[in-house]
Short mmCIF file of C-alpha atoms in Angstrom, two decimals:
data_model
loop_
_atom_site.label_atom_id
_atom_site.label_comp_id
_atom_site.label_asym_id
_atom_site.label_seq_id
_atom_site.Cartn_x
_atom_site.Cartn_y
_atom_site.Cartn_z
CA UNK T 927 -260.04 -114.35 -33.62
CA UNK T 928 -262.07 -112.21 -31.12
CA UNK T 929 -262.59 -112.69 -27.45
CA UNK T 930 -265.45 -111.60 -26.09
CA UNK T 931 -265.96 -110.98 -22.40
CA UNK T 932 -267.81 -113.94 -20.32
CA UNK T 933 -271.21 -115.09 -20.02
CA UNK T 934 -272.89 -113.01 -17.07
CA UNK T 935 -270.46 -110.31 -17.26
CA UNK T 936 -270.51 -106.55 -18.21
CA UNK T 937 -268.10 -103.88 -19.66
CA UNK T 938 -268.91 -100.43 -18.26
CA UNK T 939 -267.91 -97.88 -20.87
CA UNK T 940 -267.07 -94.42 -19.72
CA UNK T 941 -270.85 -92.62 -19.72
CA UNK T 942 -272.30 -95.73 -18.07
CA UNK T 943 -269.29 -95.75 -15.15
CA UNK T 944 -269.85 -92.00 -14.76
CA UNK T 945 -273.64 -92.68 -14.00
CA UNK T 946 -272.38 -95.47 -11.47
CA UNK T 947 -270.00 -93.37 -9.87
CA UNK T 948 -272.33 -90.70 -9.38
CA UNK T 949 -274.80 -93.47 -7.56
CA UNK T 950 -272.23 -94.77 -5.59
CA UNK T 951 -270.96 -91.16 -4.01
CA UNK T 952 -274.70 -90.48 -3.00
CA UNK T 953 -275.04 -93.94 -1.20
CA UNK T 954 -271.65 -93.48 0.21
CA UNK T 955 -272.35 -89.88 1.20
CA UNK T 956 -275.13 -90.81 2.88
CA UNK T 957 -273.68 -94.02 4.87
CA UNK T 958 -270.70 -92.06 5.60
CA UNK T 959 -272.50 -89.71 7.69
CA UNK T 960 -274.52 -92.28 9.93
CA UNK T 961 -270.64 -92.94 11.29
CA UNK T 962 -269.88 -96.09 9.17
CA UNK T 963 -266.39 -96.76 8.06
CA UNK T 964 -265.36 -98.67 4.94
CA UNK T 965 -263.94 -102.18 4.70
CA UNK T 966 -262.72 -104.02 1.76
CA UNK T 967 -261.96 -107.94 1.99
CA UNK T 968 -260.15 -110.55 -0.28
CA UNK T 969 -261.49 -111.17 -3.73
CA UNK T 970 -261.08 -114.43 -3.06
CA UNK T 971 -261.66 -116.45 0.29
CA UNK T 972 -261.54 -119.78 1.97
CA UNK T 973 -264.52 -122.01 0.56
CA UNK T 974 -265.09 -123.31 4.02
CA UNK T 975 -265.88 -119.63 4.46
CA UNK T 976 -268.97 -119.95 2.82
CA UNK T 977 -269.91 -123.60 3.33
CA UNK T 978 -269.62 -122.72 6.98
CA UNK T 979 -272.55 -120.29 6.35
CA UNK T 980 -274.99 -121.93 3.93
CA UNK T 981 -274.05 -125.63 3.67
CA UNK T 982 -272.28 -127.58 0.66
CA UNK T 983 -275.25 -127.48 -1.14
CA UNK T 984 -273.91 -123.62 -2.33
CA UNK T 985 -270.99 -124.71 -3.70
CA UNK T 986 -272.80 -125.35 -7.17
CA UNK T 987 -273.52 -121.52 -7.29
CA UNK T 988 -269.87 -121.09 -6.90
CA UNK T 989 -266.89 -120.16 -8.52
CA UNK T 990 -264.47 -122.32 -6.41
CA UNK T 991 -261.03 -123.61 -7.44
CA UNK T 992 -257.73 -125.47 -5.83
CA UNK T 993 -255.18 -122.94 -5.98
CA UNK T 994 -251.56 -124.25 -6.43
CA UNK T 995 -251.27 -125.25 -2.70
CA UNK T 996 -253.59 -127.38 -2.99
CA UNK T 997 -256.08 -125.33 -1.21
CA UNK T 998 -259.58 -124.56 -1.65
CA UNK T 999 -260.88 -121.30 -2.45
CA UNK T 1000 -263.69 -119.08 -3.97
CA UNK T 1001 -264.53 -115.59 -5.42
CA UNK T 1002 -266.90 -114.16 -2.80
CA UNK T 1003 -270.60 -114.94 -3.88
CA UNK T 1004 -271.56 -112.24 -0.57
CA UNK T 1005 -269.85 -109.76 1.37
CA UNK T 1006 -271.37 -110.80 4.94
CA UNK T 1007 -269.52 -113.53 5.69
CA UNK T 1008 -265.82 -111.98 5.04
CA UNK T 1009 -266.75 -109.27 7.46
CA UNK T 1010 -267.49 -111.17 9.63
CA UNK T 1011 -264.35 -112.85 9.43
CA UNK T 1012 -262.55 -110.03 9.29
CA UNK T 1013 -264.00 -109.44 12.90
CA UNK T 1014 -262.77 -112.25 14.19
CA UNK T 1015 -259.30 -111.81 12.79
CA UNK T 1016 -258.79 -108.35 13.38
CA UNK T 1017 -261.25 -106.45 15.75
CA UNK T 1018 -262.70 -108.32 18.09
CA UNK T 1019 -260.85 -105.73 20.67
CA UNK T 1020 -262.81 -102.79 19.14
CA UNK T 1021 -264.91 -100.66 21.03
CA UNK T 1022 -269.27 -102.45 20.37
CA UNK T 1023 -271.11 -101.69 18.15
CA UNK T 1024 -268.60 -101.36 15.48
CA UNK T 1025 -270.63 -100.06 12.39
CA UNK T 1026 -268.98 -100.85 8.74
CA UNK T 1027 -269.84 -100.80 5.59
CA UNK T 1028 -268.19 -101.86 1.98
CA UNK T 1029 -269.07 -101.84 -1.90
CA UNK T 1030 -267.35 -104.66 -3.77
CA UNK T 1031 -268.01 -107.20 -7.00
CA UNK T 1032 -269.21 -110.27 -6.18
CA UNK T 1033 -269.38 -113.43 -7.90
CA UNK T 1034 -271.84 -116.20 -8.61
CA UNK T 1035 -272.14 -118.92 -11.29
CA UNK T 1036 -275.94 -119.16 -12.13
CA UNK T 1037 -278.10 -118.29 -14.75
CA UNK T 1038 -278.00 -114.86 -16.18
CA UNK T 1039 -281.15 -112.91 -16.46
CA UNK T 1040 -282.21 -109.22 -16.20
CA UNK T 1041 -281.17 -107.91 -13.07
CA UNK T 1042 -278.99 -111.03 -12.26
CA UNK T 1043 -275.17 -111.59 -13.32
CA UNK T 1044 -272.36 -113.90 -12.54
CA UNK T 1045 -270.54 -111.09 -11.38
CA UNK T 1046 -272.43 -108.07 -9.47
CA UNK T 1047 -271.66 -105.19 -7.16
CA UNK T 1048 -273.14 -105.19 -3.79
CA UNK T 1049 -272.98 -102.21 -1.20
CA UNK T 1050 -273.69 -102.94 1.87
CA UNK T 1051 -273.78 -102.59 6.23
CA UNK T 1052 -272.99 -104.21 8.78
CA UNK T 1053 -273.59 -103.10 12.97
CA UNK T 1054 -272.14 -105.43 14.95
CA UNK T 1055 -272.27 -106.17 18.62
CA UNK T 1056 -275.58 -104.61 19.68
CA UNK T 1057 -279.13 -107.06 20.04
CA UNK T 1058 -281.36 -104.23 20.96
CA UNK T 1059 -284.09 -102.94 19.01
CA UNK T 1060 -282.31 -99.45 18.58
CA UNK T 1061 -279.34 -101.42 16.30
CA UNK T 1062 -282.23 -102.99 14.01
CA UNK T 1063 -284.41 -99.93 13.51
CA UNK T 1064 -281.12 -97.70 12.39
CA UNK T 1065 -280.23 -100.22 9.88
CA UNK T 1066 -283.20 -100.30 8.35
CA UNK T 1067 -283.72 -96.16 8.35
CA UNK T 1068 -280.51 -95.98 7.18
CA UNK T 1069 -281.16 -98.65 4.00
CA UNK T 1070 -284.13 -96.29 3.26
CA UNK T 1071 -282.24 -93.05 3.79
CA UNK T 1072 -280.21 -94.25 1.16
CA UNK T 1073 -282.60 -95.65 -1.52
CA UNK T 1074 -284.03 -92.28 -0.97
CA UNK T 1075 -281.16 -90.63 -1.81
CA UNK T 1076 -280.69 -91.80 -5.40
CA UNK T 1077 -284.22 -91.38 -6.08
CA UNK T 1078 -286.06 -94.48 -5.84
CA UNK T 1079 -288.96 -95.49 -3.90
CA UNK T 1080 -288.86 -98.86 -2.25
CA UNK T 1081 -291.71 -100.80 -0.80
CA UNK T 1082 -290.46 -101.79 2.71
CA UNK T 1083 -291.58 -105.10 3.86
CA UNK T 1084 -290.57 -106.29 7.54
CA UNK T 1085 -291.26 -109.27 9.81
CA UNK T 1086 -289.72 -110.80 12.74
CA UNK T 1087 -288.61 -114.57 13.14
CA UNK T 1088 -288.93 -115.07 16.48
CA UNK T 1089 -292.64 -116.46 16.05
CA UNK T 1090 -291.90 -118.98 13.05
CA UNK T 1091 -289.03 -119.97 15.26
CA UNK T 1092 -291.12 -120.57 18.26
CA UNK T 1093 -293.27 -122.69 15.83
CA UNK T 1094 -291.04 -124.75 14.52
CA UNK T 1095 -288.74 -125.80 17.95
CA UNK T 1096 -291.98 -127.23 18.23
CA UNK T 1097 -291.32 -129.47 15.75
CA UNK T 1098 -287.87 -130.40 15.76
CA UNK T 1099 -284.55 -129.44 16.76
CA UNK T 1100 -282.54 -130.29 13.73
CA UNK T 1101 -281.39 -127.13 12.03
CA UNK T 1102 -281.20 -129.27 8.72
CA UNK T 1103 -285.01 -129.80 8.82
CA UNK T 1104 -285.65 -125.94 10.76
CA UNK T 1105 -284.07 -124.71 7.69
CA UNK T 1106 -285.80 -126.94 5.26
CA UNK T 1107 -289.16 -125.22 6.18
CA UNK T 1108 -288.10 -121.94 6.21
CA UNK T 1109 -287.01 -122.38 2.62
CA UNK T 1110 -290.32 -122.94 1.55
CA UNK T 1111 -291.65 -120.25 4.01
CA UNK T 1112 -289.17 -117.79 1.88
CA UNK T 1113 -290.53 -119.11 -1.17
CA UNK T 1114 -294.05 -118.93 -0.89
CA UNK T 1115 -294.37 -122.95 -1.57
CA UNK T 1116 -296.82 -123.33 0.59
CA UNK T 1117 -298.73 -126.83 -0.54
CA UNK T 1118 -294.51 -128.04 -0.35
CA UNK T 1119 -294.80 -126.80 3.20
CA UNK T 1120 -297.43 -128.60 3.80
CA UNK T 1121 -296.68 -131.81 2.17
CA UNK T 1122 -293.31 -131.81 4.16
CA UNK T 1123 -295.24 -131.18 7.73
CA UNK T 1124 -297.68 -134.35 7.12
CA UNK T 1125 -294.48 -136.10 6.45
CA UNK T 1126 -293.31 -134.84 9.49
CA UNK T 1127 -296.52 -135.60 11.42
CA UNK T 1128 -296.58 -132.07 12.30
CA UNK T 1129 -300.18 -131.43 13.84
CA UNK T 1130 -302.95 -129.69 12.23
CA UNK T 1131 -303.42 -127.54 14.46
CA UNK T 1132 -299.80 -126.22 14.75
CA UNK T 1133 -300.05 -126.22 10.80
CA UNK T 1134 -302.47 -124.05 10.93
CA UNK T 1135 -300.80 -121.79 13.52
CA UNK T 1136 -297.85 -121.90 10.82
CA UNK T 1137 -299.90 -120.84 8.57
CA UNK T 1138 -301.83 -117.87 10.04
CA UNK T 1139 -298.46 -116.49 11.23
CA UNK T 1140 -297.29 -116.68 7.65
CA UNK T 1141 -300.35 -114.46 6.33
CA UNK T 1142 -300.19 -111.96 9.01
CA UNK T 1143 -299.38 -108.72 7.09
CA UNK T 1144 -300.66 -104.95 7.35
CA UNK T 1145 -299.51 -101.71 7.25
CA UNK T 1146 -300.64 -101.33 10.65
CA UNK T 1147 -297.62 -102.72 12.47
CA UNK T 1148 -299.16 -102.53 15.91
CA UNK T 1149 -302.20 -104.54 14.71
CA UNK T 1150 -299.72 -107.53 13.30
CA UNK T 1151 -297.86 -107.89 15.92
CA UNK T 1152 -301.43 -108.13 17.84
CA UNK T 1153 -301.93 -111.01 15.67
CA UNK T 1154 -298.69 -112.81 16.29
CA UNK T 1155 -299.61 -112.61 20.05
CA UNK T 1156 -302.56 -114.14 19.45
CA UNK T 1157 -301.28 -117.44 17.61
CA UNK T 1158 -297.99 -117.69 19.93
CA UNK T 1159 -298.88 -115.86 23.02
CA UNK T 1160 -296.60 -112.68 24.26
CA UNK T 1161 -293.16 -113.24 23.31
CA UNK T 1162 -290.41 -111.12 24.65
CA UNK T 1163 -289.36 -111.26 21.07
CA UNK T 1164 -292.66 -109.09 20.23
CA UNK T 1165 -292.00 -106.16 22.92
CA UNK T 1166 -288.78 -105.37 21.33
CA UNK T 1167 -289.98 -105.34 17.55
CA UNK T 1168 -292.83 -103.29 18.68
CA UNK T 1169 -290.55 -100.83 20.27
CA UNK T 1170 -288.49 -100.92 17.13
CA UNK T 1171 -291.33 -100.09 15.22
CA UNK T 1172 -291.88 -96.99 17.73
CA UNK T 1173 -288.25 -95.80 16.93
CA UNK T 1174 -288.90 -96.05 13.39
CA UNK T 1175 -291.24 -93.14 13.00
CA UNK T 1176 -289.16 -90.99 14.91
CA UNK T 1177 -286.77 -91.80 12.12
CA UNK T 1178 -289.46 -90.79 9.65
CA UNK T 1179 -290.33 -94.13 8.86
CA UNK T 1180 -293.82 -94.65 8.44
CA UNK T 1181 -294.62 -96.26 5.30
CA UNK T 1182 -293.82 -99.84 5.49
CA UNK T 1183 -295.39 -103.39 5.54
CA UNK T 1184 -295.29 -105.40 8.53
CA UNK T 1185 -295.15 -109.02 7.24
CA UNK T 1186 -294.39 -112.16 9.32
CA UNK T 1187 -293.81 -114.10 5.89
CA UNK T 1188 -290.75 -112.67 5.20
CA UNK T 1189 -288.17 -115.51 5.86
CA UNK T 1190 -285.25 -114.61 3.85
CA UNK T 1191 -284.78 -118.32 3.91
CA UNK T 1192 -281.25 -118.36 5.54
CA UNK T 1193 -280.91 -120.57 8.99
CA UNK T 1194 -278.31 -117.29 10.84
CA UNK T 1195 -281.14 -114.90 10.75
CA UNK T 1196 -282.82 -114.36 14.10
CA UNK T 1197 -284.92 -112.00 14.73
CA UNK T 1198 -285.71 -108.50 12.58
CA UNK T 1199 -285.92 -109.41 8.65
CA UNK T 1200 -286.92 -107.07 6.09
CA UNK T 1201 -287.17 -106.54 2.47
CA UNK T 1202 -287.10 -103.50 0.03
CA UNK T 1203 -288.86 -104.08 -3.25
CA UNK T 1204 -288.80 -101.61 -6.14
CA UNK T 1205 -291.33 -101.37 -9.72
CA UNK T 1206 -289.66 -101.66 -12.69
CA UNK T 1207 -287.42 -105.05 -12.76
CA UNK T 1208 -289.67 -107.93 -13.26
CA UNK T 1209 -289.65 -110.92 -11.13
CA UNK T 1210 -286.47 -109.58 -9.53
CA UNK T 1211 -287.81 -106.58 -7.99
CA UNK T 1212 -285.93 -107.21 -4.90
CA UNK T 1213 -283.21 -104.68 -4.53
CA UNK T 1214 -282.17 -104.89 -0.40
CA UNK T 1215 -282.68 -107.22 1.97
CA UNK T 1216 -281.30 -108.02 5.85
CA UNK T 1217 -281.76 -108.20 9.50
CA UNK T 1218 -280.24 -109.48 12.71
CA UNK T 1219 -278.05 -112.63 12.47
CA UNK T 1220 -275.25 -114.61 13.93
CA UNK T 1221 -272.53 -115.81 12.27
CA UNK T 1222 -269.88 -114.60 14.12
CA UNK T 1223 -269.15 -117.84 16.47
CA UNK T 1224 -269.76 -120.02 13.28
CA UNK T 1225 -266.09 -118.66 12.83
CA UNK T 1226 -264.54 -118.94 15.62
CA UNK T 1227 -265.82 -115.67 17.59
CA UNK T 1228 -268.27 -115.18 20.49
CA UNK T 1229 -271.90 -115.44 20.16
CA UNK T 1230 -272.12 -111.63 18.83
CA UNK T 1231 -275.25 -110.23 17.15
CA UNK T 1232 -275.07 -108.26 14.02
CA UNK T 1233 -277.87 -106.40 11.93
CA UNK T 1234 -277.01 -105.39 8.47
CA UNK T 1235 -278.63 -105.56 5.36
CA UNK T 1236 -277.08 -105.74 1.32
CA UNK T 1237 -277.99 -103.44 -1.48
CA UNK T 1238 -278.08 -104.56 -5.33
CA UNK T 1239 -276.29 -101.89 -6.51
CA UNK T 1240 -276.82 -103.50 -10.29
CA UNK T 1241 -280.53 -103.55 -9.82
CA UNK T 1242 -281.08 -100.15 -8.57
CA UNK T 1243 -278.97 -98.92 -11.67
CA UNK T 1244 -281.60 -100.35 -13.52
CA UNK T 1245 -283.98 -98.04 -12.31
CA UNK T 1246 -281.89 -95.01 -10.99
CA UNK T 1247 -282.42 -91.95 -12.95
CA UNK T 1248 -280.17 -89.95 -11.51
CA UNK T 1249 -277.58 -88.14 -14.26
CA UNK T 1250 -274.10 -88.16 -14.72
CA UNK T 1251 -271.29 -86.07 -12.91
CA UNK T 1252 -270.34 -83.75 -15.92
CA UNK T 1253 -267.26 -81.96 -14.52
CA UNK T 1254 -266.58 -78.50 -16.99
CA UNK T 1255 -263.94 -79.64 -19.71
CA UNK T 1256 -261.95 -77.32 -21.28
CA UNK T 1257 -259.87 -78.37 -25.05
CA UNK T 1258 -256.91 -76.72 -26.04
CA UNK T 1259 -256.28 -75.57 -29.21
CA UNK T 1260 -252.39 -74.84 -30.39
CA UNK T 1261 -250.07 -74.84 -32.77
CA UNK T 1262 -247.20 -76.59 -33.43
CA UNK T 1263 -244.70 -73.65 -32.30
CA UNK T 1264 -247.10 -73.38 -29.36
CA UNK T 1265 -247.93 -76.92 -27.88
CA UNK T 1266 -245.16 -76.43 -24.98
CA UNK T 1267 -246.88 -73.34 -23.58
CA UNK T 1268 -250.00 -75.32 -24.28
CA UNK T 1269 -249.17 -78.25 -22.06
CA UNK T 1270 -247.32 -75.93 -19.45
CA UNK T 1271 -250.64 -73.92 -18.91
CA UNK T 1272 -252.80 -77.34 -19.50
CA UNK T 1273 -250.81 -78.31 -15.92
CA UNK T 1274 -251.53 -75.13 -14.48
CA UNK T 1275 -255.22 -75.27 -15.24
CA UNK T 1276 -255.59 -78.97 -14.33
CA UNK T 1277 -255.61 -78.60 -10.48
CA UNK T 1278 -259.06 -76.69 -11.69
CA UNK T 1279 -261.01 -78.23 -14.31
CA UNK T 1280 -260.48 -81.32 -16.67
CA UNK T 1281 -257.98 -80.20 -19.72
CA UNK T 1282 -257.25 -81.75 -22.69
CA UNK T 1283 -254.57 -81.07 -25.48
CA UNK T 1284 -254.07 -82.31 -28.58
CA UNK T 1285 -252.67 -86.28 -29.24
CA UNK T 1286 -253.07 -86.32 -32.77
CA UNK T 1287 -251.34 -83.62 -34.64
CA UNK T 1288 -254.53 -82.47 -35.84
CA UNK T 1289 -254.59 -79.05 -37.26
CA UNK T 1290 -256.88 -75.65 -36.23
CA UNK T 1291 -259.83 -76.57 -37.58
CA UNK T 1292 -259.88 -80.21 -36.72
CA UNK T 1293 -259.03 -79.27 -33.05
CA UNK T 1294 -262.41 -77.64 -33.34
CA UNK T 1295 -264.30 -80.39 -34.32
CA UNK T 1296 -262.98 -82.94 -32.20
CA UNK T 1297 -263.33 -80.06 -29.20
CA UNK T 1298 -267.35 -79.63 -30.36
CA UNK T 1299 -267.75 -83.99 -30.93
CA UNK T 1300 -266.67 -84.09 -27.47
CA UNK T 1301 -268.74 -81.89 -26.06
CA UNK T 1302 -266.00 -80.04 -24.57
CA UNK T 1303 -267.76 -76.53 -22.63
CA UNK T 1304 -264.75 -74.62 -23.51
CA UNK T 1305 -262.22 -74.16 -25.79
CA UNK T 1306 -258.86 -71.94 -24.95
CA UNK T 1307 -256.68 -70.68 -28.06
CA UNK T 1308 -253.42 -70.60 -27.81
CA UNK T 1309 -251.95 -69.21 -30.69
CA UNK T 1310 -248.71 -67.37 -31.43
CA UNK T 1311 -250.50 -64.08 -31.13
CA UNK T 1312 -252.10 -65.39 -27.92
CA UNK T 1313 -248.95 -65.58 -26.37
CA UNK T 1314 -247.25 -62.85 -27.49
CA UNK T 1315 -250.17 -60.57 -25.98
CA UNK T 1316 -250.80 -62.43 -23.35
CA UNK T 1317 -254.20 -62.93 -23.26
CA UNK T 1318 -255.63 -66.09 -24.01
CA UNK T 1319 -258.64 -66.88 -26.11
CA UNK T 1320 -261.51 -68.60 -24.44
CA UNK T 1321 -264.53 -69.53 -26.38
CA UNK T 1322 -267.82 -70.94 -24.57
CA UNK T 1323 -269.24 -73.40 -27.22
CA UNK T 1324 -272.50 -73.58 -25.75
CA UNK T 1325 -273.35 -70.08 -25.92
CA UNK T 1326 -270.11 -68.88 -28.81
CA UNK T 1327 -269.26 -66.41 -26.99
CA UNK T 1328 -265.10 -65.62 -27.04
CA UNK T 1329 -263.22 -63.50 -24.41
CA UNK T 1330 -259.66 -62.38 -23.98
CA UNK T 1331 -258.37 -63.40 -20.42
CA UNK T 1332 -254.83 -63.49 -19.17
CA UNK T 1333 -253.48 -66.55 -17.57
CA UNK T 1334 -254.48 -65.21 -13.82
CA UNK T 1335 -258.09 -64.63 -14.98
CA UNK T 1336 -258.22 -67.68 -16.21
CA UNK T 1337 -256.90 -69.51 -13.29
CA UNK T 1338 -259.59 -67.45 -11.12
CA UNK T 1339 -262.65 -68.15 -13.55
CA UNK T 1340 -262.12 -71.63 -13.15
CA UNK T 1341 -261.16 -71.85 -9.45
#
């Protein structure tokens, strides 16, 4: 009988987790140097965590289970909401803003399709404590800095929710029907929208205002936020995502969307939103999204603002180019009489460059083979005669050429 590995899963094989480790140190070098520090939360977390957050209507997407106390749990579908938690258990004391950041599986149960599994990695940040405009315009540099660095060009869409919120407290006050609208906002289903406003007996002409706030889009920021004012009037809301926009290009920038349709269709969002699309993955072209949100006093903290934003690390593999790490490997070829010495000097050499010695008892020739199917860039010989002389054979198999080195040139060559 063979098992094969569940439905929306992956196995990375070694080539294809050397390209993903090579992503991951460029996005971590880069976040890493805008001050972040890493977290890393339970696998598995309270299901009121999440219910807390986006309602029992999520639990569907879940993978949720009674563990043996009787309690109920999930795998995390999102990293958000555990940091968060983790802030209220553990550093609520810290010095503001405290600036994290983490790169961990997640889980979902939902359909799998390109770009989309059941379990996915996610890297993300997450400034907390500051509302100002400064906290949302480094986020979103610093999600483009880091796109950037692994090569890819993303099509930055942003917009700001304090308008569509202004809208609809005009129409109600439940956050159940609030969130109900923004859904279809976030989803572009706009004759839905409108169908569930009649039913409402929402008024034309705020309908309309609705609606002209939802098509107000340019790459001239300064000229959509000109149009907000004009449906809603001047919001304070507006001075401080203009100034954001101002701090933006001295970040370098420049090239973005300014939309006012982007919802992200989540009730804690309040105020900055944005959206990175990339070309190349179909329908799900969507590889980071985030903004400013609260959360934190939906677990028991203070009403703190945060401003963060998630990466699909799984969908910009799909599209990342950039190579694998291939560290110089050097094969050792011995003897019998000479595999001590071989695996003495393999541990000398190791602290240096990746080694490898024979496993299979293969003989001279066959070392050389498996050395070349490899792709090994060197091979040292270590013969009888080797070590009786004292120099050691090393043979670049790229270009065949073979020198004679004793073991302290050797050490320095590869140091």
């Amino acid at each position: 009988m063979t098992i094969s590995k569940p439905r929306g899963t992956r196995d990375f094989l070694p080539e294809e987790m050397a390209k993903r480790r090579a992503v991951e140190s460029k996005l971590r070098a880069v976040i890493q140097k805008w001050g972040y520090g890493e977290v890393v939360t339970p696998t598995f977390e309270e299901l009121e965590l999440f219910t807390l957050k986006s309602g029992q209507g999520i639990i569907g997407e879940l993978y949720n289970f009674t563990d043996k106390g009787d309690r109920e749990m999930t795998l995390r579908p999102e990293l958000t909401a555990p940091v968060m938690r983790a802030y209220v258990n553990e550093m609520q004391s810290f010095s503001r803003p405290i600036k994290l950041f983490y790169f961990e599986n997640c889980f979902r149960y939902e359909r799998p399709q390109k770009g989309r599994y059941r379990e996915f990695w996610q890297f993300g940040a997450e400034l907390i404590g500051s509302s100002k405009p400064e906290a949302d315009a480094e986020v979103i540099a610093l999600a483009m800095t880091m796109i950037a660095a692994v090569g890819i060009k993303g099509d930055l869409n942003i917009g700001n929710l304090s308008v569509l919120r202004h809208l609809i407290s005009q129409i109600t006050t439940e956050s159940a029907v609030s969130d109900q609208i923004m859904r279809f906002i976030d989803k572009k289903e706009y004759e839905n929208l409108d169908a569930y406003l009649s039913d409402l007996s929402v008024s034309a002409d705020l309908i309309d205002k609705i609606h002209k706030t939802v098509l107000l889009s340019g790459k001239d920021g300064f000229a959509a936020v000109a149009g907000a004012r004009a449906v809603v009037g001047d919001l304070p809301e507006l001075n401080a995502f203009e100034k954001m926009l101002t701090l933006l290009s001295a970040y370098g920038v420049t090239d973005y969307t300014v939309n006012f349709g982007v919802a992200r269709g989540l009730d804690y969002y309040t105020g900055t939103v944005f959206e990175v699309y990339a070309e190349g993955l179909g329908a799900q072209k969507q590889i980071c999204g985030g903004g400013s949100y609260k959360l934190i006093s939906l677990f028991g903290g203070g009403d703190v603002v945060s401003t963060g934003f998630g990466i699909g690390f799984d969908r910009i593999m799909e599209i990342c180019d950039i190579p694998a790490e291939k560290p110089e490997t050097v094969a050792l070829i011995t003897k019998s009489e000479t595999q001590i010495d071989g695996i003495e000097i393999a541990g000398i050499l190791r602290s240096r460059v990746i080694v490898l010695t024979d496993l299979m008892g293969r003989n001279f020739k066959a070392q050389m083979e498996y050395a070349n199917t490899i792709g090994a860039n060197y091979v040292l010989i270590i013969g009888e005669k080797e070590l009786e002389s004292g120099l050691l054979s090393l043979k670049d198999m790229k270009s065949g050429e073979q020198v004679s080195l004793n073991l302290e040139d050797l050490i320095s060559k590869f140091s």
